[in-house]
mmCIF file with all atom_site columns, C-alpha atoms in Angstrom:
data_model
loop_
_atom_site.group_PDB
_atom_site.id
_atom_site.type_symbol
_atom_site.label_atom_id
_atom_site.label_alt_id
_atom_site.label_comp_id
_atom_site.label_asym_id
_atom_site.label_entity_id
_atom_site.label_seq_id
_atom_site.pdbx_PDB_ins_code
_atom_site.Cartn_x
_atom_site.Cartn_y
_atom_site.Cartn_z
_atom_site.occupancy
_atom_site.B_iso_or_equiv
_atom_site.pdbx_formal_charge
_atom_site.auth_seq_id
_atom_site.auth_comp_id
_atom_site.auth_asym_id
_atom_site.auth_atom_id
_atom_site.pdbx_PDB_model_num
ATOM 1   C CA . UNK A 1 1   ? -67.382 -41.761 27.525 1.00 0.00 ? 128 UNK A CA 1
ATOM 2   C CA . UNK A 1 2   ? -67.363 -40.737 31.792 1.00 0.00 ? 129 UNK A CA 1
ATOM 3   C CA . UNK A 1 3   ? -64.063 -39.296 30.871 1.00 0.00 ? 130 UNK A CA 1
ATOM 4   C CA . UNK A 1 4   ? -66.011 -37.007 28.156 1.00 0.00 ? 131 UNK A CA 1
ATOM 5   C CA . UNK A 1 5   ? -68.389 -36.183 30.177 1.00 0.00 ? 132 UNK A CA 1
ATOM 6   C CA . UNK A 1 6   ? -66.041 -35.152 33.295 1.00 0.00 ? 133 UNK A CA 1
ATOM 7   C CA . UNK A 1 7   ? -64.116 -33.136 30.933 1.00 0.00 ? 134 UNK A CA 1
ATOM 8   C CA . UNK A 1 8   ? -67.267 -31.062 29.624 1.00 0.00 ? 135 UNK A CA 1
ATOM 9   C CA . UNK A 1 9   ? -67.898 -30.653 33.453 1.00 0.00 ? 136 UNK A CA 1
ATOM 10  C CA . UNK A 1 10  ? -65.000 -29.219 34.372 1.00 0.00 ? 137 UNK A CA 1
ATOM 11  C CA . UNK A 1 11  ? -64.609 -26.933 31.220 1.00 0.00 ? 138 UNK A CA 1
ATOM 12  C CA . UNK A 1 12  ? -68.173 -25.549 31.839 1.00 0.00 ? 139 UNK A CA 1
ATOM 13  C CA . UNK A 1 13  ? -67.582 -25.269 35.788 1.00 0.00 ? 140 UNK A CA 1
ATOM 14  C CA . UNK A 1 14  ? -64.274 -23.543 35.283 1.00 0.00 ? 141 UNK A CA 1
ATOM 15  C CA . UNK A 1 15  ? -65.360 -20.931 32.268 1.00 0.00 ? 142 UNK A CA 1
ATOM 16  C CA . UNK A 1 16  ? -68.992 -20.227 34.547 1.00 0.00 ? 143 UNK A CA 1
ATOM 17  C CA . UNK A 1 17  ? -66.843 -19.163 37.496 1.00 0.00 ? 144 UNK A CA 1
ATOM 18  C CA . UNK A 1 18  ? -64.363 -17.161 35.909 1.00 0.00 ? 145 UNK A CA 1
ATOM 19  C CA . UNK A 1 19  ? -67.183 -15.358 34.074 1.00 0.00 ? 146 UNK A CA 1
ATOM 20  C CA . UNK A 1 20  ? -68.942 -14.633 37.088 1.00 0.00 ? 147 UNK A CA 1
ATOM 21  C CA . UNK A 1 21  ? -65.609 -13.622 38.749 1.00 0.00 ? 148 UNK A CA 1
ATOM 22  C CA . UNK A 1 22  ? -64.543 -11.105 35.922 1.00 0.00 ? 149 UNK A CA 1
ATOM 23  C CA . UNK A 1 23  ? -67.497 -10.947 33.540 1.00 0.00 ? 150 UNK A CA 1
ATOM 24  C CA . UNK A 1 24  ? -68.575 -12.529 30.111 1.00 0.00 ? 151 UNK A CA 1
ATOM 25  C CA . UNK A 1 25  ? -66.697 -10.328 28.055 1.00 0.00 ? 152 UNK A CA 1
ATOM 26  C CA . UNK A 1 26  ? -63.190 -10.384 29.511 1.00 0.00 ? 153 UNK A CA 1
ATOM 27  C CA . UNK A 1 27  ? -63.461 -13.733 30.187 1.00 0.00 ? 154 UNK A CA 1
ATOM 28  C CA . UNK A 1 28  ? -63.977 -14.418 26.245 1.00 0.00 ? 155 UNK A CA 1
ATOM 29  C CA . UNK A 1 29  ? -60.666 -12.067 25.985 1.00 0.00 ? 156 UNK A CA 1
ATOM 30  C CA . UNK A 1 30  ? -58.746 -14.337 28.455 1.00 0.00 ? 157 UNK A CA 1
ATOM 31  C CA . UNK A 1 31  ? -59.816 -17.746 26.400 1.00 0.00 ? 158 UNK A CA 1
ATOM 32  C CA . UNK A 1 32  ? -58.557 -16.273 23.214 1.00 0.00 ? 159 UNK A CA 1
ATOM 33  C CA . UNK A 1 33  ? -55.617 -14.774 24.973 1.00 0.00 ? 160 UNK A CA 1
ATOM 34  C CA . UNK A 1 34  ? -54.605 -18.049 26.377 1.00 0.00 ? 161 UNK A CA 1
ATOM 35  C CA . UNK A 1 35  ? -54.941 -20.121 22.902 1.00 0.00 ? 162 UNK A CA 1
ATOM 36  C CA . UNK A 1 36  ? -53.090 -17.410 20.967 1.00 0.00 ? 163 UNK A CA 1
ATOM 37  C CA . UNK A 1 37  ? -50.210 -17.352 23.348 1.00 0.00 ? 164 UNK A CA 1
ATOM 38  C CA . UNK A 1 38  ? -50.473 -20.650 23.832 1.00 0.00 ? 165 UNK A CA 1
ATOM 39  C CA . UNK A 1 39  ? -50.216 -22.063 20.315 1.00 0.00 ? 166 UNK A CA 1
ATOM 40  C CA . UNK A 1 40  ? -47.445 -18.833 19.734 1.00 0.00 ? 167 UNK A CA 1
ATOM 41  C CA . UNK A 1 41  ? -45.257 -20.625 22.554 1.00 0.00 ? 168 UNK A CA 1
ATOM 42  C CA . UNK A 1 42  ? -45.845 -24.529 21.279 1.00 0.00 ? 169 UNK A CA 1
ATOM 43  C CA . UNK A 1 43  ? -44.865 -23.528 18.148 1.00 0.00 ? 170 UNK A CA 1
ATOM 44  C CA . UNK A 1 44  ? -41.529 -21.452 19.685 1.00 0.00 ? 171 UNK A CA 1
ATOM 45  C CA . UNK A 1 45  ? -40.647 -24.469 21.921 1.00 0.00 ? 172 UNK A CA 1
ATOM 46  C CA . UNK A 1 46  ? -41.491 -27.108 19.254 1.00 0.00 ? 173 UNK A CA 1
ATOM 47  C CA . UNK A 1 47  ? -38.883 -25.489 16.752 1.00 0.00 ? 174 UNK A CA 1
ATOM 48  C CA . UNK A 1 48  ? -36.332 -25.641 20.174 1.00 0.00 ? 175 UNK A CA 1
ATOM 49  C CA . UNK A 1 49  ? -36.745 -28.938 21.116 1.00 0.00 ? 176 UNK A CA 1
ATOM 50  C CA . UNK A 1 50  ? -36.404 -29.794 17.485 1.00 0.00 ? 177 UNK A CA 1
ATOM 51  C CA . UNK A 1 51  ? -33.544 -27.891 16.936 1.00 0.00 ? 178 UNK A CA 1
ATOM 52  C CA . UNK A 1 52  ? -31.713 -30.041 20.413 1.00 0.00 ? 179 UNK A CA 1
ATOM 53  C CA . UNK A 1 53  ? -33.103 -33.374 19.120 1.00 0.00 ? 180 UNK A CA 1
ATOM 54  C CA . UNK A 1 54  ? -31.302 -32.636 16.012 1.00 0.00 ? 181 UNK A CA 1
ATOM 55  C CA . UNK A 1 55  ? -28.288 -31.165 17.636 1.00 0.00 ? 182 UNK A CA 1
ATOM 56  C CA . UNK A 1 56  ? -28.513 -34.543 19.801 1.00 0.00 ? 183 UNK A CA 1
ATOM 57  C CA . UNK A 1 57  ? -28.432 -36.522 16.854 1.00 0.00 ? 184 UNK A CA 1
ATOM 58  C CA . UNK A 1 58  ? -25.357 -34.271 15.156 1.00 0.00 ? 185 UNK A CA 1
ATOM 59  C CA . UNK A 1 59  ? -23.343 -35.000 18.540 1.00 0.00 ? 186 UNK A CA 1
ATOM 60  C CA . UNK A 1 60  ? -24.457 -38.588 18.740 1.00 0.00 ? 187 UNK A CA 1
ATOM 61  C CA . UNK A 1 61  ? -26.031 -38.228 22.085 1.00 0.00 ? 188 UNK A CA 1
ATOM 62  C CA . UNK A 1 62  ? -28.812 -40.325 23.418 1.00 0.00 ? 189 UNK A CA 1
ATOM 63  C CA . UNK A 1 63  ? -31.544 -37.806 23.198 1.00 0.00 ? 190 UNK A CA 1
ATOM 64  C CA . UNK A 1 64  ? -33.887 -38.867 26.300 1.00 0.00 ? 191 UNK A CA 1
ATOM 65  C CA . UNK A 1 65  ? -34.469 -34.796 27.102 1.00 0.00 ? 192 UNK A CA 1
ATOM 66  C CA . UNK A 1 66  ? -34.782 -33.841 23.784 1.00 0.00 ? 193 UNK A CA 1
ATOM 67  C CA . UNK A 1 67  ? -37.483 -36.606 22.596 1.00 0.00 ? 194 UNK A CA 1
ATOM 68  C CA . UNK A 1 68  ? -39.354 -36.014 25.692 1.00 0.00 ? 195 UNK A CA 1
ATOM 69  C CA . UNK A 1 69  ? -39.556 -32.324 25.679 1.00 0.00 ? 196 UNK A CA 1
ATOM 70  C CA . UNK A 1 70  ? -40.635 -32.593 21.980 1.00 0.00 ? 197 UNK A CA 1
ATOM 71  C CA . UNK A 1 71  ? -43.614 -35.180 23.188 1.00 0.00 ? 198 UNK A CA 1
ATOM 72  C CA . UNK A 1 72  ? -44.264 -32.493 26.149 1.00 0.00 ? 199 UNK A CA 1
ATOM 73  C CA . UNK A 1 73  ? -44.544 -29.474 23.691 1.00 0.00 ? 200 UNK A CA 1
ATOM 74  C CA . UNK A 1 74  ? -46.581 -31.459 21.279 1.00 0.00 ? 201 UNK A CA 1
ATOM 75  C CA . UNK A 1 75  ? -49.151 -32.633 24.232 1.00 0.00 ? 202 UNK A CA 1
ATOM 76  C CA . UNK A 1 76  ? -49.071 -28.645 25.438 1.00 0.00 ? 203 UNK A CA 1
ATOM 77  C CA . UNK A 1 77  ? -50.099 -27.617 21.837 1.00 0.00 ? 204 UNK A CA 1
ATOM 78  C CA . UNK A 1 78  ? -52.916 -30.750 21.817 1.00 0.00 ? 205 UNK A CA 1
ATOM 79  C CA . UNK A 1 79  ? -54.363 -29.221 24.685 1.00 0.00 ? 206 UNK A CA 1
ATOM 80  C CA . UNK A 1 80  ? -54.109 -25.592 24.019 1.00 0.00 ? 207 UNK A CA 1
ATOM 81  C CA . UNK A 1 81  ? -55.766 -26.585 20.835 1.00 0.00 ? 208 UNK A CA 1
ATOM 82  C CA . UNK A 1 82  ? -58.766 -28.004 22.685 1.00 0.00 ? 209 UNK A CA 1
ATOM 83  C CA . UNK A 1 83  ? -61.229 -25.812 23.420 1.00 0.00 ? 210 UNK A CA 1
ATOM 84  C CA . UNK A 1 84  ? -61.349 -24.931 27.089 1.00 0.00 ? 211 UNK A CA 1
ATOM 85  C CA . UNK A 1 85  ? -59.899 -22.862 30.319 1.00 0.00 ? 212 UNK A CA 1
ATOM 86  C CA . UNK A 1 86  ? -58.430 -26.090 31.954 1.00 0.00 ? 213 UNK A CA 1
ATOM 87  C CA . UNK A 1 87  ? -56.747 -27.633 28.943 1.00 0.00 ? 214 UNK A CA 1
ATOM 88  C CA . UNK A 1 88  ? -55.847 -23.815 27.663 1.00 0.00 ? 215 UNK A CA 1
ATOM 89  C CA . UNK A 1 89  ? -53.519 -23.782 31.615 1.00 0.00 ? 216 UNK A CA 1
ATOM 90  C CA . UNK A 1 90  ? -52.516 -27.228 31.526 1.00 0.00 ? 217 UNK A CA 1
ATOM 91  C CA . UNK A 1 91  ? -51.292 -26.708 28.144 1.00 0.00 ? 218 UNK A CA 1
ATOM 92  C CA . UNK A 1 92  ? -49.936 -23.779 28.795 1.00 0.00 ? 219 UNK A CA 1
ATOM 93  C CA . UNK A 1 93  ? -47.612 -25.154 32.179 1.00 0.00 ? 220 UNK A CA 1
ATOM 94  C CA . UNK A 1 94  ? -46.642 -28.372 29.474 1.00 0.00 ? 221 UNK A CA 1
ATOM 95  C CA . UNK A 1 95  ? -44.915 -25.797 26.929 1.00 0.00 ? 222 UNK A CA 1
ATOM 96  C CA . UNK A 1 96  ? -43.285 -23.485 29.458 1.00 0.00 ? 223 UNK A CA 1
ATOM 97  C CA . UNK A 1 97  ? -39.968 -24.581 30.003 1.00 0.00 ? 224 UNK A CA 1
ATOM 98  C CA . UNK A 1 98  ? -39.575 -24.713 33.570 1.00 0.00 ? 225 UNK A CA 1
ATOM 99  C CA . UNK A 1 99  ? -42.473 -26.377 34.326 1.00 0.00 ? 226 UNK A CA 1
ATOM 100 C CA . UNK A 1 100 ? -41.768 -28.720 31.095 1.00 0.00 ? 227 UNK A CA 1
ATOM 101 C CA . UNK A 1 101 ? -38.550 -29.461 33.028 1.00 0.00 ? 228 UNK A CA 1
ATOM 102 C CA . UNK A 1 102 ? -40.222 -30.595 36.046 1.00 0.00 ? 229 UNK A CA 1
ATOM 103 C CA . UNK A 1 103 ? -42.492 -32.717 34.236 1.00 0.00 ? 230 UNK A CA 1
ATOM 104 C CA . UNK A 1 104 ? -39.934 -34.103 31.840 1.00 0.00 ? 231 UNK A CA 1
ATOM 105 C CA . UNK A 1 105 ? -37.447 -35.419 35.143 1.00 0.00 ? 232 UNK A CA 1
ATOM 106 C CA . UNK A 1 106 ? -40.577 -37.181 36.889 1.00 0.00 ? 233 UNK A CA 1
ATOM 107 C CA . UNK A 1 107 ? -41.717 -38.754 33.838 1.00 0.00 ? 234 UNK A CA 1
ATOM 108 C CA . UNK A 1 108 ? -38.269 -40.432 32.562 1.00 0.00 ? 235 UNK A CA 1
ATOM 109 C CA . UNK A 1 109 ? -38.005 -41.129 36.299 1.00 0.00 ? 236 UNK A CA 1
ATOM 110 C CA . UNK A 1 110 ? -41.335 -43.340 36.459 1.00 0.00 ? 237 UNK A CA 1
ATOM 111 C CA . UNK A 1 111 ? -40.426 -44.823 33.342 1.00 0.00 ? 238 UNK A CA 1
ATOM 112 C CA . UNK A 1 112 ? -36.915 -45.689 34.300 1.00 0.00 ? 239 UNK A CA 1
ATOM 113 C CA . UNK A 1 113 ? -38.621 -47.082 37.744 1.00 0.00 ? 240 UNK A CA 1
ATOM 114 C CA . UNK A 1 114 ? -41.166 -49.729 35.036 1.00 0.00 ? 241 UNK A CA 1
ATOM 115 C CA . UNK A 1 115 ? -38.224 -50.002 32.699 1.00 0.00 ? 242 UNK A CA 1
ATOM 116 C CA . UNK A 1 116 ? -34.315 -50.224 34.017 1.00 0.00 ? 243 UNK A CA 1
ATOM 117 C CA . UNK A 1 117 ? -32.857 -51.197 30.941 1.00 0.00 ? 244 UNK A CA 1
ATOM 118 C CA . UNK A 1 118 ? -33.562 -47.523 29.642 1.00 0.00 ? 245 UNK A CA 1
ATOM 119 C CA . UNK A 1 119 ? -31.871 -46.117 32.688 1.00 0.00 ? 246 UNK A CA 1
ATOM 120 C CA . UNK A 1 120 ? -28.907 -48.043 31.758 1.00 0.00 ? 247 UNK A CA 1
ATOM 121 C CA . UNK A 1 121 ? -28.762 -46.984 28.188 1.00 0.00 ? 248 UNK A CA 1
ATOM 122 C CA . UNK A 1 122 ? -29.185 -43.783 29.281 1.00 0.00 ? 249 UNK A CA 1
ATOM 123 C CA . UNK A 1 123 ? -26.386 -43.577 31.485 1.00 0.00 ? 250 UNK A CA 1
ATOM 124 C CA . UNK A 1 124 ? -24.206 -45.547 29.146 1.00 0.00 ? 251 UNK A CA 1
ATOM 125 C CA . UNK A 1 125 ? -25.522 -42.647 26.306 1.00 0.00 ? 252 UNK A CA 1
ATOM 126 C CA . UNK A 1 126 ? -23.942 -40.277 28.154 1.00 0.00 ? 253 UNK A CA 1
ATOM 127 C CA . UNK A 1 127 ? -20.162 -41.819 28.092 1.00 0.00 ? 254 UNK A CA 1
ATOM 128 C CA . UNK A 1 128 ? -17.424 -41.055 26.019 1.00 0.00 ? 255 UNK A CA 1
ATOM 129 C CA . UNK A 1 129 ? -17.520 -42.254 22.029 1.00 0.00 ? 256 UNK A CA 1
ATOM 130 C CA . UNK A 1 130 ? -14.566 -43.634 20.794 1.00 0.00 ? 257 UNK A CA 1
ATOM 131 C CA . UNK A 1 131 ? -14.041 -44.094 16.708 1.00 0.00 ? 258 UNK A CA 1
ATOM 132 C CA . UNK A 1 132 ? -12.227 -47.252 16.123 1.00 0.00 ? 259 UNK A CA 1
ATOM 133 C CA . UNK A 1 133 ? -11.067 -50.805 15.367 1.00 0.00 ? 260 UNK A CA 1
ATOM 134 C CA . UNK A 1 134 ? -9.216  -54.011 15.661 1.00 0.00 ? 261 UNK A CA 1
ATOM 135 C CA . UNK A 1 135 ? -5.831  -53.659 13.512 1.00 0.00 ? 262 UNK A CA 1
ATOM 136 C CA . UNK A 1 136 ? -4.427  -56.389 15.152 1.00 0.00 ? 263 UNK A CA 1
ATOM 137 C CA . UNK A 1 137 ? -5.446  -59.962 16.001 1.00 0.00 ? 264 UNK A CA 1
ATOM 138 C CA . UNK A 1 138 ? -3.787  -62.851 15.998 1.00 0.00 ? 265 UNK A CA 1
ATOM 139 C CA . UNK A 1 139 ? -4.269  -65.077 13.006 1.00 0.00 ? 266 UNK A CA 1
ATOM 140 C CA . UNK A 1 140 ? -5.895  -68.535 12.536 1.00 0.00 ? 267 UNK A CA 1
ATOM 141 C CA . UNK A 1 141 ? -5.623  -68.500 16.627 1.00 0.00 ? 268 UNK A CA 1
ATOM 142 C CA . UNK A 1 142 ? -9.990  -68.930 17.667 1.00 0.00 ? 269 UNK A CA 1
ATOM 143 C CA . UNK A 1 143 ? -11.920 -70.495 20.078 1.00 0.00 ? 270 UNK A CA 1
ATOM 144 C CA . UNK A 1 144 ? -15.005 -72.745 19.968 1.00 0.00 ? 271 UNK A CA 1
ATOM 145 C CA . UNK A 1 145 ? -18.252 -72.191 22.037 1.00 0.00 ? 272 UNK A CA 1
ATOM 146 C CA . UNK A 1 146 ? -16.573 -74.263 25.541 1.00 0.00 ? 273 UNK A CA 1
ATOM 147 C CA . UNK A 1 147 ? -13.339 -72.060 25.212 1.00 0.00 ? 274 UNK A CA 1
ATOM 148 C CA . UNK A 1 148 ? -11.302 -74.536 23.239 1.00 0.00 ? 275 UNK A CA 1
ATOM 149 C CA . UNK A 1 149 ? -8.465  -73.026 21.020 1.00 0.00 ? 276 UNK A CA 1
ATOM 150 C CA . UNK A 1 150 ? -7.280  -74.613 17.642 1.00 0.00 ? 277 UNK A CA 1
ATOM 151 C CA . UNK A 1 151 ? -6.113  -73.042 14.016 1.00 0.00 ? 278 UNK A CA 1
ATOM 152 C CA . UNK A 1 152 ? -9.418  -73.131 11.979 1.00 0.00 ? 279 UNK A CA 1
ATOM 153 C CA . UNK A 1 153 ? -11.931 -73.463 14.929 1.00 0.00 ? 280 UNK A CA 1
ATOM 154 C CA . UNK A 1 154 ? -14.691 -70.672 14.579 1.00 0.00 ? 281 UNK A CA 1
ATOM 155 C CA . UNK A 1 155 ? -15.681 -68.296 16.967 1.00 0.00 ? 282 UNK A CA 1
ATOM 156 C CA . UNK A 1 156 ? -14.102 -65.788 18.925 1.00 0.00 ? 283 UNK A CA 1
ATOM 157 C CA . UNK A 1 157 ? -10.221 -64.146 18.036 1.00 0.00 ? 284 UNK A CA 1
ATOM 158 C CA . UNK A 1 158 ? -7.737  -65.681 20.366 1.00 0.00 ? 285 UNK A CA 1
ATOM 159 C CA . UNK A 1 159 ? -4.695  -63.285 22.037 1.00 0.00 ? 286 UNK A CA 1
ATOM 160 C CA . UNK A 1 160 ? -4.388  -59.893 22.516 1.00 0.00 ? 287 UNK A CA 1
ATOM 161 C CA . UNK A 1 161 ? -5.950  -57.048 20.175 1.00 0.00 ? 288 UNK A CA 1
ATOM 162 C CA . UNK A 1 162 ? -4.368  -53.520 19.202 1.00 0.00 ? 289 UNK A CA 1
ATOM 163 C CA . UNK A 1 163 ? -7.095  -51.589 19.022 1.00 0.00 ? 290 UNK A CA 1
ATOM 164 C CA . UNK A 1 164 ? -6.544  -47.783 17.426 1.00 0.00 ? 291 UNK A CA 1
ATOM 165 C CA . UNK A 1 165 ? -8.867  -45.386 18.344 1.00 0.00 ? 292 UNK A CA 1
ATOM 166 C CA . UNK A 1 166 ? -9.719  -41.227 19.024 1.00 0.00 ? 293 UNK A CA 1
ATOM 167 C CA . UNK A 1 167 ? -11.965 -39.732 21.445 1.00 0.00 ? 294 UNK A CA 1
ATOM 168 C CA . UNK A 1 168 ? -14.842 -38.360 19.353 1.00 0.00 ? 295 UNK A CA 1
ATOM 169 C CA . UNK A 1 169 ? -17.429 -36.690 21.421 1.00 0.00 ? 296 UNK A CA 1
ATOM 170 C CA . UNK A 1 170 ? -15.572 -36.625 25.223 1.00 0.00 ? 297 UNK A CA 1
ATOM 171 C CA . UNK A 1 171 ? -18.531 -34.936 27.720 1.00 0.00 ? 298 UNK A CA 1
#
């Protein structure tokens, strides 16, 4: 509820002083201005980052950039949507793309930072993919959970593998 309240605050602070700065009228003009183009460029940069998340997924990339510009956009357009000359701007700076790009690298950056297992599957995301399989193992040759060999033991193959393979997606 203080968070409510605070935001009513500042909305009422921020539209009062602009309308005494520039007048009632215009300042009506630039509110409607802002949520038009606004909710014009949300929609524009929603499509794009749609368009890379599924041109991610084509390639078989991770698609860290993609998903999190599509969560940025989508926050832009949730506060655009709210009524208001401060959420209007911040939404605004959330759906350009430059300043989407600054936001996007400092948030997977904190988030790597809490979580480094998504660092690493990043990086490893971004690695060469190669199709392929074993074609050759030896047979009946398998070792138990201590590392003991034997003909019918389960576990892992034994010996060397061929392995056959193609470079799909080389960055």
């Amino acid at each position: 509820m203080p968070f409510v309240l605070l935001y009513l605050v500042v909305e009422i602070v921020a539209v009062v002083a602009l309308g005494s700065w520039i007048g009632a009228l215009p300042t009506l003009l630039v509110l409607l201005a802002g949520s038009v183009l606004g909710l014009w460029l949300a929609r524009r940069e929603g499509l794009r980052a749609a368009q890379a998340l599924a041109d991610a997924a084509r390639n078989r990339r991770v698609a860290t950039s993609e998903t999190t510009d599509g969560m940025l956009v989508a926050a832009g357009g949730l506060l655009i949507f709210v009524p208001g000359l401060v959420t209007d701007v911040l939404g605004l700076l959330l759906v350009l793309p430059p300043t989407r790009a600054l936001v996007r690298r400092r948030l997977v950056a904190s988030t790597e930072r809490r979580h480094p297992d998504l660092r690493t599957a990043r990086i490893r995301g971004e690695g060469q993919v190669i199709d392929a399989e074993v074609v050759d193992v030896q047979p009946g040759a398998r070792t138990d959970a201590r590392g003991h060999a034997g003909p019918g033991t389960p576990g892992r193959p034994v010996g060397p593998m061929v392995i056959e393979g193609t470079v799909v997606d080389g960055h």
